[in-house]
Short mmCIF file of C-alpha atoms in Angstrom, two decimals:
data_model
loop_
_atom_site.label_atom_id
_atom_site.label_comp_id
_atom_site.label_asym_id
_atom_site.label_seq_id
_atom_site.Cartn_x
_atom_site.Cartn_y
_atom_site.Cartn_z
CA MET A 1061 98.75 75.60 64.77
CA VAL A 1062 95.82 77.37 66.42
CA LEU A 1063 94.15 76.48 69.71
CA GLU A 1064 90.87 78.04 70.82
CA PHE A 1065 89.36 77.64 74.27
CA PHE A 1066 87.50 79.42 77.05
CA LEU A 1067 89.62 80.64 79.96
CA THR A 1068 87.85 80.80 83.33
CA THR A 1069 88.51 82.54 86.62
CA GLU A 1070 89.36 79.12 88.08
CA ASP A 1071 92.13 78.75 85.48
CA HIS A 1072 93.67 82.03 86.67
CA VAL A 1073 93.33 80.94 90.30
CA ALA A 1074 95.17 77.71 89.44
CA PHE A 1075 97.96 79.77 87.87
CA ASN A 1076 98.26 82.04 90.91
CA GLU A 1077 98.36 79.03 93.24
CA HIS A 1078 101.02 77.38 91.06
CA VAL A 1079 103.18 80.52 91.15
CA ALA A 1080 102.71 80.77 94.91
CA ARG A 1081 103.83 77.16 95.35
CA THR A 1082 106.78 77.17 92.95
CA SER A 1083 108.21 80.70 92.82
CA PRO A 1084 111.67 80.77 94.42
CA VAL A 1085 111.11 84.39 95.47
CA LEU A 1086 107.80 83.63 97.18
CA ARG A 1087 109.23 80.48 98.74
CA LYS A 1088 112.09 82.54 100.19
CA GLN A 1089 109.63 85.15 101.50
CA ARG A 1090 107.58 82.44 103.22
CA ALA A 1091 110.74 80.92 104.74
CA THR A 1092 111.82 84.33 106.03
CA ALA A 1093 108.34 85.03 107.42
CA ARG A 1094 108.39 81.63 109.13
CA ILE A 1095 111.71 82.32 110.84
CA VAL A 1096 110.92 85.91 111.79
CA GLY A 1097 107.40 85.00 112.94
CA ALA A 1098 108.59 82.13 115.13
CA VAL A 1099 111.36 84.24 116.68
CA LEU A 1100 109.08 87.24 117.31
CA CYS A 1101 106.30 85.11 118.81
CA GLY A 1102 108.82 83.26 120.97
CA ALA A 1103 110.43 86.50 122.14
CA THR A 1104 107.06 88.09 122.87
CA SER A 1105 105.95 85.03 124.79
CA LEU A 1106 109.23 85.02 126.71
CA GLY A 1107 108.73 88.70 127.63
CA ILE A 1108 105.15 88.16 128.77
CA ALA A 1109 106.11 85.08 130.81
CA TRP A 1110 108.96 87.02 132.40
CA ALA A 1111 106.64 89.93 133.24
CA PHE A 1112 104.16 87.65 135.00
CA GLU A 1113 106.40 84.99 136.56
CA ARG A 1114 109.80 86.66 137.03
CA SER A 1115 111.29 83.21 136.57
CA LEU A 1116 113.93 82.83 133.87
CA PRO A 1117 113.43 79.06 133.39
CA VAL A 1118 109.65 79.49 133.01
CA ALA A 1119 110.11 82.42 130.62
CA LEU A 1120 112.68 80.52 128.51
CA VAL A 1121 110.56 77.37 128.29
CA THR A 1122 107.44 79.40 127.43
CA GLY A 1123 109.31 81.37 124.77
CA LEU A 1124 110.89 78.27 123.27
CA LEU A 1125 107.63 76.30 123.21
CA THR A 1126 105.83 79.22 121.57
CA ALA A 1127 108.57 79.55 118.94
CA VAL A 1128 108.45 75.81 118.16
CA VAL A 1129 104.64 75.78 117.89
CA MET A 1130 104.70 78.82 115.60
CA TRP A 1131 107.45 77.24 113.49
CA PHE A 1132 105.06 74.41 112.67
CA LEU A 1133 101.86 76.50 112.41
CA LEU A 1134 103.15 79.41 110.32
CA PRO A 1135 103.42 77.57 106.97
CA ARG A 1136 99.71 76.67 107.17
CA ILE A 1137 98.78 80.17 108.36
CA LEU A 1138 100.80 81.83 105.58
CA TRP A 1139 99.36 79.52 102.90
CA ARG A 1140 95.78 80.21 104.03
CA SER A 1141 96.50 83.93 104.02
CA LEU A 1142 97.79 83.66 100.47
CA LEU A 1143 94.69 81.76 99.34
CA ARG A 1144 92.51 84.44 100.99
CA SER A 1145 94.41 87.09 99.03
CA ILE A 1146 93.82 85.20 95.78
CA ARG A 1147 90.09 84.92 96.59
CA LYS A 1148 89.96 88.68 97.23
CA MET A 1149 91.64 89.28 93.87
CA VAL A 1150 89.05 87.04 92.23
CA ALA A 1151 86.20 88.91 93.92
CA LYS A 1152 87.58 92.20 92.58
CA GLY A 1153 88.17 90.75 89.10
CA LEU A 1154 91.94 91.23 89.30
CA VAL A 1155 93.18 87.75 88.39
CA GLY A 1156 93.22 88.22 84.64
CA PRO A 1157 90.95 88.30 81.63
CA VAL A 1158 88.45 85.50 81.13
CA GLY A 1159 86.69 84.46 77.97
CA GLU A 1160 87.50 83.10 74.55
CA VAL A 1161 91.21 82.63 73.92
CA ARG A 1162 92.98 82.00 70.64
CA VAL A 1163 96.62 80.90 70.80
CA THR A 1164 98.43 80.86 67.47
CA LEU A 1165 101.79 79.19 67.04
CA ALA A 1166 103.87 80.92 64.35
CA GLU A 1167 107.49 80.89 63.19
CA ASP A 1168 108.43 83.83 65.38
CA GLY A 1169 106.53 82.81 68.53
CA LEU A 1170 103.06 82.74 70.01
CA THR A 1171 100.19 85.16 69.52
CA VAL A 1172 97.44 85.22 72.12
CA GLN A 1173 94.07 86.88 71.66
CA ILE A 1174 91.77 87.28 74.65
CA SER A 1175 89.08 89.78 75.58
CA GLY A 1176 89.79 91.95 72.55
CA MET A 1177 93.52 92.16 73.27
CA THR A 1178 96.32 90.62 71.25
CA SER A 1179 99.76 89.83 72.68
CA SER A 1180 102.82 88.37 71.02
CA LEU A 1181 105.41 86.26 72.75
CA PRO A 1182 108.62 85.65 70.75
CA TRP A 1183 110.33 82.30 71.27
CA ALA A 1184 113.30 83.97 72.96
CA SER A 1185 110.94 85.45 75.57
CA ILE A 1186 109.57 82.10 76.71
CA GLU A 1187 111.15 81.33 80.07
CA GLY A 1188 109.73 77.84 80.32
CA VAL A 1189 106.69 75.63 80.40
CA ALA A 1190 105.27 74.25 83.62
CA GLU A 1191 102.45 71.82 84.07
CA THR A 1192 100.07 70.74 86.77
CA GLU A 1193 97.43 68.05 86.77
CA ASP A 1194 94.93 70.41 85.11
CA HIS A 1195 96.94 73.12 83.34
CA TYR A 1196 99.97 74.07 81.27
CA PHE A 1197 101.67 77.43 81.86
CA VAL A 1198 103.88 79.01 79.19
CA PHE A 1199 105.93 81.52 81.19
CA ALA A 1200 106.87 84.93 79.80
CA SER A 1201 108.23 86.01 83.21
CA PRO A 1202 108.28 84.48 86.69
CA VAL A 1203 104.75 85.79 87.34
CA ALA A 1204 103.20 86.00 83.86
CA ALA A 1205 102.17 83.09 81.69
CA ILE A 1206 99.81 81.90 79.04
CA VAL A 1207 97.41 79.54 80.82
CA VAL A 1208 96.34 76.53 78.75
CA PRO A 1209 93.88 74.15 80.45
CA ARG A 1210 94.55 70.45 79.85
CA ARG A 1211 90.82 69.95 79.24
CA VAL A 1212 91.19 71.66 75.86
CA PRO A 1213 91.54 69.24 72.92
CA GLY A 1214 94.94 69.80 71.34
CA ALA A 1215 96.52 71.40 74.42
CA ALA A 1216 99.20 68.73 74.81
CA GLU A 1217 100.14 68.98 71.13
CA LEU A 1218 100.41 72.77 71.34
CA ILE A 1219 102.62 72.56 74.43
CA ASP A 1220 104.85 69.93 72.77
CA ALA A 1221 105.22 72.25 69.77
CA VAL A 1222 105.98 75.23 72.05
CA ARG A 1223 108.64 73.25 73.91
CA ALA A 1224 110.23 72.04 70.68
CA ALA A 1225 110.17 75.46 69.01
CA SER A 1226 111.39 77.42 72.02
CA VAL A 1227 114.37 75.08 72.42
CA ARG A 1228 115.15 75.01 68.69
CA LEU A 1229 114.77 78.76 68.07
CA ARG A 1230 116.42 80.19 71.18
#
């Protein structure tokens, strides 16, 4: 089975956003940043309030309120920062190759040709298949995947074959 399609920058952006949303490592980093950020902001606010007011109750309330506000704001701030980083990568052309792609399903795995490069992915190397509303991702590692847009005729059939073969041949 062979599938040919055009891979765009937007397809790579979708992959990067998917990894950012679903990666356990990145999720843990965001959770840690949320905790550390809230505590540091609260402690800083407490110190500033103490320096100006010299009142422990005022300083404690100010520090606690700041920590609580930051606890709720930091997820949005961190997500926007991540999206900005992805946009910067796009602007520098660092999100991955774009252009004509040819994915070939063979007995030993997948072969992908894009931008003059050919890569092989044996069945045993496939870590899983994820899907979003617009894309399929055949993962070779937690942060590397073959991106297959759903808009491509035959994409669902290819992914079904990949799932069946990777389970059967592992």
